[in-house]
CSV table of C-alpha atoms in Angstrom, one decimal:
chain,number,residue,atom,x,y,z
A,19,MET,CA,108.8,127.7,123.8
A,20,GLU,CA,106.7,130.9,122.6
A,21,VAL,CA,104.1,131.6,119.9
A,22,ALA,CA,105.3,133.4,118.2
A,23,GLU,CA,108.9,131.2,118.2
A,24,VAL,CA,106.9,128.7,116.6
A,25,GLN,CA,105.5,131.0,113.8
A,26,SER,CA,109.2,132.6,112.5
A,27,ALA,CA,110.3,128.4,112.7
A,28,TRP,CA,107.9,127.7,110.0
A,29,LEU,CA,108.3,131.0,108.1
A,30,GLY,CA,111.9,130.2,108.0
A,31,PRO,CA,113.4,129.4,104.3
A,32,PRO,CA,112.5,125.8,102.8
A,33,CYS,CA,114.9,123.6,102.3
A,34,PHE,CA,113.5,120.2,100.0
A,35,ARG,CA,113.7,118.0,98.3
A,36,GLU,CA,111.9,118.3,93.9
A,37,GLU,CA,110.0,116.2,92.6
A,38,SER,CA,110.8,113.1,91.3
A,39,GLY,CA,108.6,111.7,88.8
A,40,ILE,CA,105.1,112.3,87.5
A,41,CYS,CA,103.6,111.5,90.3
A,42,PRO,CA,105.5,112.5,93.5
A,43,LEU,CA,105.5,109.9,96.3
A,44,VAL,CA,104.1,110.9,99.4
A,45,TYR,CA,103.7,108.7,103.1
A,46,GLY,CA,100.0,109.4,104.9
A,47,TYR,CA,100.4,110.0,109.0
A,48,ILE,CA,97.2,109.5,111.0
A,49,ARG,CA,97.0,110.2,115.1
A,50,SER,CA,94.4,109.1,116.7
A,51,ARG,CA,94.3,109.7,121.0
A,52,GLU,CA,92.6,106.6,120.9
A,53,ARG,CA,91.3,103.5,119.0
A,54,ARG,CA,88.8,104.7,116.6
A,55,PRO,CA,89.1,102.4,113.4
A,56,SER,CA,86.1,105.0,112.0
A,57,TYR,CA,88.3,108.1,112.7
A,58,VAL,CA,91.6,106.5,111.1
A,59,LEU,CA,89.4,105.1,108.1
A,60,ALA,CA,87.9,108.9,107.8
A,61,CYS,CA,90.8,110.1,107.9
A,62,ARG,CA,92.4,107.8,105.5
A,63,ARG,CA,89.6,109.0,103.1
A,64,VAL,CA,90.2,112.0,103.2
A,65,LEU,CA,94.0,111.8,102.4
A,66,THR,CA,93.6,109.7,99.5
A,67,ARG,CA,91.1,112.0,97.6
A,68,TYR,CA,93.4,115.0,98.7
A,69,CYS,CA,95.9,112.5,97.2
A,70,ALA,CA,94.5,112.1,93.8
A,71,GLN,CA,92.6,115.7,93.1
A,72,GLU,CA,96.9,117.0,93.8
A,73,ASN,CA,98.0,113.7,91.7
A,74,LEU,CA,100.1,112.4,93.9
A,75,LEU,CA,100.8,108.1,95.3
A,76,LEU,CA,99.8,107.8,98.2
A,77,CYS,CA,102.1,104.3,99.2
A,78,ALA,CA,101.0,103.9,102.3
A,79,VAL,CA,99.8,105.5,105.3
A,80,PHE,CA,101.6,105.4,109.3
A,81,VAL,CA,99.0,105.4,111.9
A,82,ASP,CA,99.5,106.5,115.6
A,83,GLN,CA,96.7,105.2,118.3
A,84,GLU,CA,95.5,105.3,121.6
A,85,GLN,CA,98.2,107.1,124.0
A,86,CYS,CA,101.3,106.7,122.5
A,87,GLY,CA,103.4,109.5,124.0
A,88,ASN,CA,105.3,112.2,121.7
A,89,GLU,CA,107.9,111.5,121.0
A,90,GLY,CA,107.9,107.5,121.3
A,91,ARG,CA,105.1,106.7,118.3
A,92,PRO,CA,106.2,103.7,116.1
A,93,GLY,CA,104.1,105.2,113.2
A,94,LEU,CA,105.6,108.5,113.2
A,95,THR,CA,109.5,107.0,113.7
A,96,GLY,CA,108.0,104.7,110.3
A,97,LEU,CA,107.0,107.8,108.9
A,98,CYS,CA,110.0,109.0,109.1
A,99,ASP,CA,112.2,106.1,108.2
A,100,VAL,CA,110.4,106.1,104.8
A,101,LEU,CA,110.6,110.0,104.0
A,102,GLU,CA,114.9,109.5,104.3
A,103,LEU,CA,114.1,107.6,100.9
A,104,PRO,CA,115.2,109.5,98.0
A,105,ASP,CA,111.8,108.8,95.6
A,106,SER,CA,109.9,110.2,99.3
A,107,PHE,CA,108.5,113.5,98.4
A,108,ALA,CA,106.3,114.3,101.2
A,109,VAL,CA,104.6,113.5,104.2
A,110,VAL,CA,100.3,114.2,103.9
A,111,MET,CA,97.9,114.8,106.6
A,112,VAL,CA,94.4,115.9,107.4
A,113,ASP,CA,95.8,118.6,109.4
A,114,LEU,CA,99.4,119.2,111.5
A,115,ARG,CA,97.0,119.0,115.2
A,116,HIS,CA,97.6,115.1,113.9
A,117,LEU,CA,101.3,115.9,114.9
A,118,SER,CA,99.9,118.0,118.2
A,119,PRO,CA,97.9,120.5,120.0
A,120,GLU,CA,100.9,121.4,122.2
A,121,PRO,CA,102.4,123.4,120.1
A,122,ASP,CA,106.2,123.1,121.5
A,123,VAL,CA,105.4,119.1,121.2
A,124,ALA,CA,104.0,119.8,116.9
A,125,HIS,CA,107.4,121.6,116.8
A,126,ARG,CA,109.3,119.5,117.4
A,127,LEU,CA,107.8,116.4,114.8
A,128,SER,CA,107.8,119.5,112.7
A,129,GLN,CA,111.4,120.0,112.6
A,130,ARG,CA,111.8,116.0,112.8
A,131,LEU,CA,110.1,115.7,109.6
A,132,ARG,CA,111.4,118.2,107.4
A,133,GLU,CA,115.0,117.2,108.4
A,134,THR,CA,114.0,114.3,105.9
A,135,GLY,CA,114.6,116.7,103.2
A,136,ALA,CA,110.6,115.8,102.3
A,137,ARG,CA,107.7,118.6,102.5
A,138,MET,CA,105.0,118.4,104.9
A,139,LEU,CA,101.5,118.9,102.7
A,140,THR,CA,98.2,119.4,104.1
A,141,VAL,CA,94.1,118.9,103.8
A,142,ARG,CA,93.4,122.3,105.5
A,143,ASP,CA,96.0,125.0,104.7
A,144,ALA,CA,95.8,126.5,108.1
A,145,HIS,CA,98.7,125.3,110.6
A,146,PRO,CA,96.6,126.0,114.1
A,147,LEU,CA,99.3,128.5,114.8
A,148,CYS,CA,99.5,130.3,112.7
A,149,ALA,CA,95.5,131.3,112.6
A,150,THR,CA,95.7,134.6,113.1
A,151,ALA,CA,98.7,137.1,111.8
A,152,SER,CA,99.9,139.7,115.2
A,153,ASN,CA,97.8,142.4,113.4
A,154,GLY,CA,94.7,140.2,114.1
A,155,SER,CA,94.4,139.3,110.3
A,156,ALA,CA,94.2,135.5,109.3
A,157,TYR,CA,96.6,133.4,106.9
A,158,SER,CA,97.3,130.6,106.4
A,159,VAL,CA,101.3,128.2,105.0
A,160,PRO,CA,100.8,128.2,101.3
A,161,ARG,CA,100.9,125.0,100.5
A,162,TRP,CA,103.6,124.5,98.4
A,163,TRP,CA,105.8,125.6,101.4
A,164,GLN,CA,104.7,122.8,103.4
C-alpha cells in the first residue's frame, strides 16, 4: 500500500458514535518497543494532562511493551474490546506512531480501532503520514475528525 492510499483512507468520511454525557469516556493506548517503565509513565502523564485539558474522562490506559507482533498485541485487543462498549467515546494516544511506524501496519490497526465506532484522538495533531500534502505544504488532520 502506498502512502497516498493510506492518506486517502485517513481523509475519508468518518462515522463515529456521539459523545455520551458531560465528560466523554476515553481510553489511552501506549506502545513501547522495549520495556521502559519511565517512558510509559511519561506517556501516561501526557495522556492524563491532555484529557484534563480537553474535559475527557480517561478510564484506563492500555499498554503493549517489548517486541510484540503487530497483530498479536494484548493491550490493543483489550482496547478494542472496551471501545465497543456503548459509553466509550474515543481512544487517545500521544501520536499515531504508537500504532506502528510502518504505514501499512498503522493503517490496518487504525481501521481496526475505527471499526469499533470510537474516535481516535492524538495529543500531537499531525499524523506522520499526513505531515505534508502532495504540493509540499504542511497540514494536519483536524482533532475533531480523528
